[in-house]
């Protein structure tokens, strides 16, 4: 099995933290040297371990914004 490589290009913000120090974050991440994508997942305090997450292209993130805004309005 090949190793997954990643580089956090930009930390946009933290959504939450748990008691063990892991943080759910929105970052821009390049996976395996590919084009960076927006990424939401939990990270260990040292950013050397991660949980499962979701990645979005810029177009997908723009499409998600009005959906989230409609939830906030209801």
XYZ file of N, CA, C and O in Angstrom:
296
model
N 0.849 -1.184 0.000
C 0.000 0.000 0.000
C 0.891 1.243 0.000
O 1.843 1.343 0.763
N 0.591 2.184 -0.864
C 1.412 3.382 -0.949
C 1.024 4.390 0.130
O -0.110 4.425 0.602
N 2.002 5.188 0.504
C 1.756 6.224 1.505
C 1.021 7.395 0.876
O 1.238 7.731 -0.294
N 0.178 8.013 1.665
C -0.523 9.219 1.238
C 0.304 10.403 1.704
O 0.672 10.501 2.878
N 0.621 11.293 0.782
C 1.347 12.496 1.149
C 0.384 13.675 1.117
O -0.596 13.669 0.368
N 0.686 14.677 1.941
C -0.166 15.859 1.973
C 0.657 17.070 2.376
O 1.695 16.946 3.030
N 0.186 18.212 1.958
C 0.765 19.479 2.386
C -0.378 20.448 2.624
O -1.172 20.715 1.715
N -0.477 20.931 3.851
C -1.493 21.940 4.168
C -0.971 23.277 3.640
O 0.012 23.807 4.139
N -1.619 23.767 2.596
C -1.198 25.008 1.954
C -1.683 26.237 2.724
O -1.001 27.256 2.753
N -2.889 26.106 3.306
C -3.456 27.248 4.033
C -4.460 26.739 5.054
O -5.309 25.917 4.726
N -4.345 27.224 6.280
C -5.331 26.934 7.311
C -6.338 28.076 7.305
O -5.981 29.225 7.534
N -7.584 27.746 6.996
C -8.622 28.772 6.936
C -9.261 28.985 8.299
O -9.544 30.113 8.687
N -9.483 27.890 9.054
C -10.063 28.058 10.377
C -10.387 26.741 11.044
O -10.398 25.683 10.415
N -10.652 26.833 12.344
C -11.002 25.679 13.166
C -12.492 25.716 13.460
O -13.019 26.740 13.895
N -13.163 24.589 13.222
C -14.597 24.486 13.492
C -14.868 24.047 14.921
O -15.815 24.501 15.549
N -14.033 23.130 15.445
C -14.208 22.647 16.817
C -12.942 21.907 17.246
O -12.104 21.568 16.415
N -12.843 21.681 18.574
C -11.752 20.881 19.147
C -12.351 19.903 20.134
O -13.338 20.211 20.797
N -11.721 18.719 20.243
C -12.207 17.766 21.240
C -11.262 17.729 22.438
O -10.230 18.408 22.451
N -11.600 16.939 23.445
C -10.834 16.900 24.694
C -9.401 16.400 24.499
O -8.521 16.718 25.287
N -9.164 15.627 23.447
C -7.816 15.105 23.189
C -6.970 16.065 22.361
O -5.833 15.760 22.023
N -7.530 17.209 22.014
C -6.780 18.212 21.269
C -6.927 18.143 19.758
O -6.372 18.979 19.055
N -7.639 17.134 19.264
C -7.869 17.057 17.825
C -8.810 18.184 17.410
O -9.764 18.508 18.125
N -8.548 18.775 16.260
C -9.341 19.907 15.787
C -9.953 19.603 14.429
O -9.274 19.078 13.540
N -11.224 19.925 14.281
C -11.887 19.840 12.976
C -11.619 21.170 12.287
O -11.996 22.226 12.797
N -10.953 21.106 11.134
C -10.474 22.313 10.477
C -10.899 22.374 9.016
O -11.101 21.341 8.368
N -10.977 23.602 8.519
C -11.105 23.856 7.089
C -9.741 24.340 6.612
O -9.230 25.360 7.098
N -9.129 23.562 5.712
C -7.812 23.877 5.179
C -7.831 23.760 3.666
O -8.743 23.163 3.082
N -6.793 24.287 3.045
C -6.518 24.027 1.641
C -5.346 23.046 1.644
O -4.278 23.351 2.182
N -5.572 21.845 1.090
C -4.594 20.763 1.186
C -4.285 20.206 -0.199
O -5.185 19.992 -1.008
N -3.003 19.958 -0.442
C -2.571 19.241 -1.633
C -2.329 17.790 -1.227
O -1.502 17.517 -0.359
N -3.058 16.866 -1.839
C -2.927 15.437 -1.561
C -2.112 14.787 -2.667
O -2.422 14.944 -3.843
N -1.077 14.057 -2.283
C -0.226 13.326 -3.236
C 0.294 14.216 -4.366
O 0.380 13.798 -5.514
N 0.627 15.462 -4.029
C 1.198 16.383 -5.001
C 0.218 16.943 -6.011
O 0.617 17.620 -6.955
N -1.060 16.689 -5.812
C -2.078 17.166 -6.759
C -2.483 18.608 -6.437
O -2.082 19.183 -5.448
N -3.342 19.126 -7.306
C -3.880 20.479 -7.132
C -4.548 20.587 -5.763
O -5.315 19.704 -5.378
N -4.265 21.653 -5.008
C -4.880 21.795 -3.676
C -6.405 21.897 -3.756
O -6.951 22.438 -4.715
N -7.053 21.351 -2.725
C -8.515 21.404 -2.599
C -8.873 21.858 -1.197
O -8.080 21.746 -0.268
N -10.098 22.349 -1.049
C -10.617 22.684 0.267
C -10.931 21.379 0.984
O -11.448 20.442 0.384
N -10.623 21.323 2.261
C -10.659 20.060 2.987
C -11.184 20.291 4.403
O -10.706 21.189 5.098
N -12.161 19.497 4.810
C -12.683 19.533 6.181
C -12.445 18.159 6.786
O -12.930 17.157 6.268
N -11.673 18.128 7.890
C -11.420 16.867 8.600
C -10.808 17.184 9.958
O -10.432 18.316 10.234
N -10.718 16.147 10.800
C -10.072 16.294 12.106
C -8.582 16.014 11.975
O -8.176 15.085 11.261
N -7.802 16.834 12.660
C -6.345 16.708 12.669
C -5.850 16.597 14.105
O -6.372 17.249 15.010
N -4.787 15.803 14.282
C -4.120 15.749 15.582
C -3.450 17.097 15.832
O -3.233 17.881 14.896
N -3.093 17.383 17.091
C -2.470 18.679 17.392
C -1.207 18.967 16.563
O -0.941 20.114 16.225
N -0.449 17.931 16.208
C 0.791 18.119 15.444
C 0.568 18.071 13.930
O 1.509 18.191 13.153
N -0.671 17.839 13.510
C -1.032 17.698 12.093
C -0.281 16.550 11.414
O -0.016 16.588 10.222
N 0.056 15.519 12.189
C 0.719 14.351 11.602
C -0.241 13.176 11.439
O 0.078 12.212 10.747
N -1.422 13.263 12.055
C -2.466 12.246 11.916
C -3.769 12.953 11.595
O -3.985 14.087 12.011
N -4.629 12.240 10.847
C -5.890 12.848 10.462
C -7.006 11.825 10.478
O -6.745 10.623 10.390
N -8.233 12.315 10.605
C -9.409 11.472 10.484
C -9.942 11.530 9.068
O -9.374 12.186 8.192
N -11.038 10.833 8.856
C -11.695 10.894 7.549
C -12.269 12.283 7.343
O -12.649 12.952 8.301
N -12.325 12.688 6.104
C -12.815 14.026 5.840
C -13.445 14.148 4.472
O -13.656 13.164 3.767
N -13.723 15.383 4.122
C -14.332 15.720 2.835
C -13.458 16.736 2.122
O -12.935 17.664 2.749
N -13.290 16.561 0.813
C -12.557 17.535 0.018
C -13.490 18.136 -1.028
O -14.410 17.465 -1.515
N -13.243 19.392 -1.344
C -14.089 20.128 -2.275
C -13.225 20.932 -3.239
O -12.252 21.558 -2.811
N -13.615 20.957 -4.494
C -13.012 21.906 -5.424
C -13.577 23.286 -5.082
O -14.561 23.416 -4.322
N -13.017 24.319 -5.670
C -13.543 25.659 -5.421
C -14.992 25.767 -5.900
O -15.830 26.379 -5.238
N -15.302 25.138 -7.032
C -16.667 25.178 -7.565
C -17.646 24.478 -6.622
O -18.760 24.951 -6.402
N -17.242 23.339 -6.076
C -18.095 22.613 -5.131
C -18.317 23.417 -3.857
O -19.426 23.455 -3.316
N -17.264 24.078 -3.390
C -17.397 24.888 -2.169
C -18.342 26.066 -2.406
O -19.164 26.391 -1.550
N -18.247 26.665 -3.581
C -19.163 27.766 -3.922
C -20.607 27.271 -4.004
O -21.526 27.992 -3.624
N -20.819 26.051 -4.497
C -22.164 25.476 -4.562
C -22.686 25.135 -3.170
O -23.894 25.177 -2.918
N -21.782 24.793 -2.256
C -22.173 24.446 -0.886
C -22.622 25.672 -0.086
O -23.517 25.578 0.749
N -22.024 26.818 -0.367
C -22.320 28.023 0.403
C -23.807 28.366 0.467
O -24.353 28.553 1.560
N -24.538 28.450 -0.647
C -25.968 28.790 -0.535
C -26.781 27.708 0.182
O -27.782 28.018 0.832
N -26.338 26.459 0.076
C -27.039 25.394 0.809
C -26.899 25.596 2.314
O -27.869 25.450 3.062
N -25.697 25.938 2.753
C -25.479 26.199 4.181
C -26.224 27.447 4.642
O -26.772 27.479 5.748
N -26.234 28.464 3.794
C -26.956 29.683 4.143
C -28.459 29.426 4.271
O -29.121 30.011 5.124
N -29.002 28.531 3.453
C -30.437 28.237 3.549
C -30.761 27.513 4.862
O -31.845 27.696 5.415
N -29.831 26.719 5.371
C -30.033 26.065 6.679
C -30.034 27.105 7.779
O -30.865 27.076 8.686
N -29.117 28.059 7.709
C -28.996 29.095 8.736
C -30.225 29.987 8.778
O -30.588 30.510 9.830
N -30.876 30.166 7.643
C -32.047 31.037 7.566
C -33.316 30.358 8.065
O -34.289 31.020 8.390
N -33.339 29.040 8.118
C -34.573 28.344 8.520
C -34.658 28.117 10.002
O -33.835 28.393 10.778
